[in-house]
Amino acid sequence: MTAETQSTVAADSVLSGRRRTGGPPAKPFWRRLGPWLYLAPLLVFIGVFKVWPTIWGVYLSFFHVRPYLGNQYVGTANYSKLFSDPDLRSAVVHTLFDAVFAVSGSIFVGFWLAVLLQGPARHIRILRTAVFLPTVIAMVAAAELWTTLLYPSPYGSVNSLLGKVGIGPEPFFSSPHSALASVILMQIWKNAPYDMVIFVAGLASVDREMYEACHLDGANWWQRLRFVTLPSLRPITTIVLVLGIIRGLRVFTEIWVSTNGGPAGSSESVVTFLYRQFSQNNDTGYAAAIGTALLVVTMLLTCLMLLWRRRRDI
C-alpha cells in the first residue's frame, strides 16, 4: 500500500468517525488533562484543608477522644447526647433566631441599597464603594468596633446620642434580653453590603425593554418593581438566600468576640457551643458530632432550597 493510499484511508477513517459521533474528533488525552493540571494546586489545597478535616471530624464523632491515651470507640453515643443536651437545644434556638432575622434583614437592606445605588454614574460608584467598606473589614475588628460603640454606659457613643433624646443608657451586649438582637444588628451592618453587590449585578442584567414597555403601558414605580424587577431577580435572590443561610448557621466570630455567648448563654450559637466543648470541656468527640450534624443540616437546607427554586422555574 502506497503512502498516498494510507493517507486516504486515514482521512476516510477520521471522516467516518465524525459522521458516527456527529461532532468534532475527540481531543488527545494530554489536551484533556491540561485543565486538570492547572486546577491541581487548588484541588490539593481544598482536599488537604477542607475535605480531609471534614472526613476526620466525622470519624472522631464516633470516639471518646483521649489525647496520648488512645481514642475509645463509643458508637453513636455522641449523637445520642445531641438530643438530650438542653444547652445545645438553647444554642440551636438562638442560631435559628439569628439566621432568620440576620439573613432576612441583610437581604432586605442589601436589596434596597442596590435599588438606590444602581447605575454607572461616577458618584454612585463612589457611594457604592463607601457602602461596601464594612464587608472588607475583618469580623473581629468589626465586633470590637461595635462593642465600643454600644458600650453600656452613658459614655458609650450610641448611648450618649440616645441620652440626648432621653433614652437609655441601654445595656445592648450586656443584657440577656438585648445581646442577641445587638449581634443581629451588627451582622446586618456587615453583610448587607455584600448582598447589595450581588443584587446590583442582578439588576444590571434585567432587560431594559421590559421597563420601557411597562412605562408605555402606564405602570408606576411600584408595579415595575413588583412585576419586572422582583421576578427577574429570583435566581439572584436564591443565591443570596443560600449564602445567607450557610453564613447564618455558622455564625461564630461576631458572637464570640462581642458577647462570648453570654450573658448567661443568651447569645450562644451552635458553633460557639461546639467550640466551647472542644476548647474548654475537652470533649472533642462530642464537638465533632455537633459539627457533623451541623454540616448535614446545612447541606440538606441548601439542597432543599435549590430544589424548590428549580421546581418553581420549571
Coordinates of C-alpha atoms in Angstrom, one line a residue:
M1 CA 0.0 0.0 0.0
T2 CA 1.5 3.3 -1.1
A3 CA 1.8 6.4 1.2
E4 CA -1.0 8.1 -0.8
T5 CA -3.3 5.2 -0.2
Q6 CA -2.6 5.1 3.5
S7 CA -3.3 8.9 3.9
T8 CA -6.5 8.5 2.0
V9 CA -7.6 5.6 4.3
A10 CA -6.7 7.6 7.4
A11 CA -8.7 10.6 6.2
D12 CA -11.7 8.4 5.4
S13 CA -11.5 6.9 8.9
V14 CA -11.4 10.4 10.5
L15 CA -14.4 11.5 8.4
S16 CA -16.3 8.3 9.2
G17 CA -15.6 8.9 12.9
R18 CA -17.0 12.4 12.7
R19 CA -20.1 11.1 10.9
R20 CA -20.7 8.4 13.6
T21 CA -20.3 10.9 16.5
G22 CA -21.9 13.9 14.8
G23 CA -19.2 16.2 16.4
P24 CA -15.6 17.2 16.3
P25 CA -13.0 14.4 16.8
A26 CA -12.0 13.6 20.4
K27 CA -9.1 15.7 21.8
P28 CA -5.9 13.9 22.7
F29 CA -5.6 12.7 26.3
W30 CA -2.8 15.2 27.1
R31 CA -5.0 18.1 25.9
R32 CA -7.9 16.9 28.1
L33 CA -5.5 16.6 31.0
G34 CA -4.3 20.1 30.7
P35 CA -7.1 22.0 32.5
W36 CA -6.9 19.5 35.4
L37 CA -3.2 20.2 35.8
Y38 CA -3.9 23.9 36.1
L39 CA -6.6 23.1 38.8
A40 CA -4.4 20.6 40.6
P41 CA -2.8 23.0 43.2
L42 CA -6.3 24.3 44.1
L43 CA -7.8 20.8 44.3
V44 CA -4.9 19.7 46.5
F45 CA -5.4 22.7 48.8
I46 CA -9.2 22.0 49.1
G47 CA -8.5 18.3 49.7
V48 CA -6.0 18.9 52.4
F49 CA -7.6 21.8 54.3
K50 CA -11.3 21.2 53.6
V51 CA -12.2 17.6 52.6
W52 CA -9.8 15.7 54.8
P53 CA -10.6 17.6 58.1
T54 CA -14.3 17.1 57.4
I55 CA -13.8 13.3 56.9
W56 CA -11.5 13.2 60.0
G57 CA -14.2 15.1 62.1
V58 CA -16.9 12.6 61.1
Y59 CA -14.5 9.8 62.1
L60 CA -13.8 11.4 65.5
S61 CA -17.5 11.8 66.2
F62 CA -17.7 8.1 66.9
F63 CA -15.0 8.2 69.6
H64 CA -14.3 9.5 73.0
V65 CA -11.1 11.3 72.1
R66 CA -8.3 10.9 74.7
P67 CA -5.1 12.5 73.6
Y68 CA -2.0 10.4 74.2
L69 CA -4.2 7.6 75.7
G70 CA -5.8 6.3 72.6
N71 CA -9.3 7.0 71.4
Q72 CA -12.2 5.0 72.7
Y73 CA -14.9 3.9 70.3
V74 CA -18.4 4.9 71.7
G75 CA -20.6 4.2 68.6
T76 CA -23.4 6.7 68.3
A77 CA -23.2 7.9 71.9
N78 CA -22.1 11.4 71.0
Y79 CA -25.0 11.7 68.6
S80 CA -27.5 10.5 71.2
K81 CA -26.1 13.2 73.5
L82 CA -27.1 15.8 70.9
F83 CA -30.8 15.2 71.5
S84 CA -30.6 15.2 75.3
D85 CA -28.4 18.3 75.9
P86 CA -30.6 21.3 77.0
D87 CA -27.7 23.7 76.4
L88 CA -27.4 22.6 72.8
R89 CA -31.1 22.9 72.2
S90 CA -30.9 26.5 73.5
A91 CA -28.0 27.2 71.2
V92 CA -30.0 25.8 68.2
V93 CA -32.9 28.1 69.0
H94 CA -30.5 31.1 69.2
T95 CA -28.9 30.1 65.9
L96 CA -32.2 29.7 64.1
F97 CA -33.4 33.1 65.5
D98 CA -30.2 34.7 64.5
A99 CA -30.2 33.1 61.0
V100 CA -33.8 34.1 60.2
F101 CA -33.5 37.7 61.3
A102 CA -29.9 38.4 60.3
V103 CA -30.3 36.9 56.8
S104 CA -33.7 38.4 56.1
G105 CA -32.5 41.8 57.4
S106 CA -29.3 41.8 55.3
I107 CA -31.2 40.7 52.2
F108 CA -33.9 43.4 52.7
V109 CA -31.3 46.2 53.4
G110 CA -29.0 44.9 50.6
F111 CA -31.8 44.9 48.1
W112 CA -32.9 48.4 48.8
L113 CA -29.3 49.6 48.8
A114 CA -28.9 48.0 45.3
V115 CA -32.0 49.7 44.0
L116 CA -30.9 53.1 45.3
L117 CA -27.2 52.7 44.2
Q118 CA -27.5 51.0 40.8
G119 CA -26.2 52.8 37.7
P120 CA -22.9 53.6 36.1
A121 CA -22.6 57.2 37.3
R122 CA -19.3 58.1 38.9
H123 CA -20.8 59.5 42.2
I124 CA -23.0 56.4 42.5
R125 CA -19.9 54.1 42.1
I126 CA -18.2 56.1 44.9
L127 CA -21.2 55.8 47.2
R128 CA -21.4 52.1 46.4
T129 CA -17.7 51.6 47.3
A130 CA -18.2 53.5 50.6
V131 CA -21.3 51.4 51.5
F132 CA -19.3 48.2 50.7
L133 CA -16.5 49.0 53.1
P134 CA -17.9 47.2 56.1
T135 CA -17.7 43.9 54.2
V136 CA -14.0 44.1 53.8
I137 CA -13.4 44.8 57.5
A138 CA -12.3 41.8 59.5
M139 CA -15.1 40.4 61.6
V140 CA -13.0 40.6 64.7
A141 CA -12.3 44.3 64.1
A142 CA -16.0 45.0 63.4
A143 CA -17.1 43.2 66.5
E144 CA -14.6 45.2 68.6
L145 CA -15.8 48.4 67.0
W146 CA -19.5 47.7 67.8
T147 CA -18.6 46.6 71.3
T148 CA -17.1 50.1 71.8
L149 CA -20.0 51.9 70.1
L150 CA -22.5 50.0 72.1
Y151 CA -20.7 50.4 75.5
P152 CA -23.4 50.0 78.1
S153 CA -22.9 53.3 79.9
P154 CA -23.8 57.0 79.3
Y155 CA -20.2 57.4 77.9
G156 CA -20.7 54.9 75.1
S157 CA -21.1 56.5 71.6
V158 CA -24.6 55.3 70.9
N159 CA -25.8 55.7 74.5
S160 CA -24.6 59.3 74.6
L161 CA -26.7 60.0 71.4
L162 CA -29.7 58.2 72.9
G163 CA -29.3 60.2 76.1
K164 CA -29.8 63.5 74.2
V165 CA -33.3 62.3 73.4
G166 CA -34.0 61.0 76.8
I167 CA -33.4 57.3 76.1
G168 CA -31.1 54.9 77.9
P169 CA -28.5 54.1 78.7
E170 CA -29.2 50.7 77.1
P171 CA -27.2 47.6 78.0
F172 CA -27.0 46.2 74.5
F173 CA -24.5 43.3 74.7
S174 CA -24.6 43.2 78.5
S175 CA -28.3 42.2 78.8
P176 CA -29.7 38.7 78.2
H177 CA -32.7 40.5 76.6
S178 CA -30.8 42.5 74.1
A179 CA -27.5 40.7 73.4
L180 CA -28.7 38.6 70.6
A181 CA -30.6 41.4 68.9
S182 CA -27.4 43.6 69.1
V183 CA -25.4 40.8 67.4
I184 CA -28.1 40.5 64.7
L185 CA -27.9 44.3 64.1
M186 CA -24.1 44.0 63.7
Q187 CA -24.4 41.2 61.2
I188 CA -26.9 43.1 59.1
W189 CA -24.5 46.1 59.0
K190 CA -21.7 43.8 58.0
N191 CA -23.4 41.5 55.4
A192 CA -26.0 43.8 53.8
P193 CA -23.3 45.5 51.5
Y194 CA -22.2 42.1 50.3
D195 CA -25.8 41.2 49.3
M196 CA -26.1 44.6 47.7
V197 CA -23.2 43.9 45.3
I198 CA -24.9 40.6 44.2
F199 CA -28.3 42.4 43.7
V200 CA -26.6 45.2 41.7
A201 CA -25.2 42.6 39.4
G202 CA -28.6 41.1 39.1
L203 CA -30.3 44.5 38.4
A204 CA -27.8 45.2 35.6
S205 CA -28.9 42.0 33.8
V206 CA -32.7 42.9 33.8
D207 CA -33.9 43.6 30.3
R208 CA -34.5 47.4 30.0
E209 CA -37.0 46.9 27.2
M210 CA -39.4 45.4 29.8
Y211 CA -39.2 48.6 31.8
E212 CA -39.9 50.7 28.7
A213 CA -42.9 48.5 27.8
C214 CA -44.2 48.9 31.4
H215 CA -43.7 52.7 31.2
L216 CA -45.6 52.8 27.9
D217 CA -48.4 50.8 29.5
G218 CA -48.7 53.3 32.3
A219 CA -47.2 51.2 35.1
N220 CA -46.0 53.1 38.1
W221 CA -42.7 52.6 40.0
W222 CA -44.2 50.0 42.4
Q223 CA -45.7 48.0 39.6
R224 CA -42.4 47.9 37.7
L225 CA -40.7 46.8 40.8
R226 CA -43.3 44.1 41.6
F227 CA -43.9 42.7 38.1
V228 CA -40.5 43.2 36.4
T229 CA -37.6 43.6 38.9
L230 CA -38.6 41.1 41.6
P231 CA -39.4 38.2 39.1
S232 CA -36.2 38.9 37.2
L233 CA -34.1 38.7 40.4
R234 CA -35.4 35.3 41.6
P235 CA -32.3 33.4 40.6
I236 CA -30.1 36.0 42.3
T237 CA -32.3 36.0 45.4
T238 CA -31.9 32.3 45.7
I239 CA -28.1 32.6 45.6
V240 CA -28.2 35.3 48.2
L241 CA -30.6 33.3 50.4
V242 CA -28.5 30.1 50.2
L243 CA -25.3 32.0 51.0
G244 CA -27.1 33.8 53.9
I245 CA -28.4 30.5 55.4
I246 CA -25.0 28.9 55.3
R247 CA -23.5 32.1 56.9
G248 CA -26.2 32.3 59.5
L249 CA -25.9 28.7 60.6
R250 CA -22.1 29.0 61.0
V251 CA -22.2 32.4 62.9
F252 CA -19.3 32.4 65.4
T253 CA -16.8 35.3 65.3
E254 CA -19.2 38.1 65.9
I255 CA -20.8 36.3 68.9
W256 CA -17.5 35.0 70.4
V257 CA -15.8 38.5 70.3
S258 CA -18.8 40.7 71.3
T259 CA -20.6 38.5 73.9
N260 CA -18.7 35.2 74.3
G261 CA -22.1 33.5 74.1
G262 CA -23.5 35.4 77.1
P263 CA -24.8 36.9 79.2
A264 CA -26.0 33.6 80.8
G265 CA -25.9 31.8 77.4
S266 CA -28.5 34.2 75.9
S267 CA -26.5 34.6 72.6
E268 CA -24.9 31.1 72.5
S269 CA -24.9 29.7 68.9
V270 CA -24.3 26.2 67.8
V271 CA -20.7 26.9 66.6
T272 CA -19.7 28.8 69.8
F273 CA -21.2 25.9 71.8
L274 CA -19.2 23.5 69.6
Y275 CA -16.0 25.4 70.2
R276 CA -16.6 25.6 73.9
Q277 CA -17.0 21.8 74.0
F278 CA -13.7 21.4 72.2
S279 CA -11.6 24.1 73.9
Q280 CA -12.9 24.3 77.4
N281 CA -14.6 21.0 78.1
N282 CA -12.1 18.9 76.2
D283 CA -14.8 16.8 74.6
T284 CA -13.5 16.6 71.1
G285 CA -15.8 13.6 70.1
Y286 CA -18.9 15.5 71.1
A287 CA -17.8 18.6 69.3
A288 CA -17.1 16.5 66.2
A289 CA -20.6 15.1 66.4
I290 CA -22.1 18.6 66.6
G291 CA -20.1 19.7 63.7
T292 CA -21.1 16.7 61.6
A293 CA -24.8 17.3 62.4
L294 CA -24.5 21.0 61.5
L295 CA -22.8 20.0 58.2
V296 CA -25.7 17.6 57.4
V297 CA -28.4 20.1 58.3
T298 CA -26.7 22.8 56.2
M299 CA -26.4 20.6 53.2
L300 CA -30.0 19.5 53.5
L301 CA -31.3 23.0 53.7
T302 CA -29.1 24.1 50.7
C303 CA -30.3 21.2 48.6
L304 CA -34.0 21.8 49.6
M305 CA -33.7 25.5 48.7
L306 CA -32.1 24.8 45.3
L307 CA -34.7 22.0 44.6
W308 CA -37.5 24.3 45.5
R309 CA -36.1 27.1 43.3
R310 CA -35.7 24.7 40.3
R311 CA -39.2 23.4 40.6
R312 CA -40.6 27.0 40.6
D313 CA -38.5 27.8 37.5
I314 CA -39.9 24.8 35.5

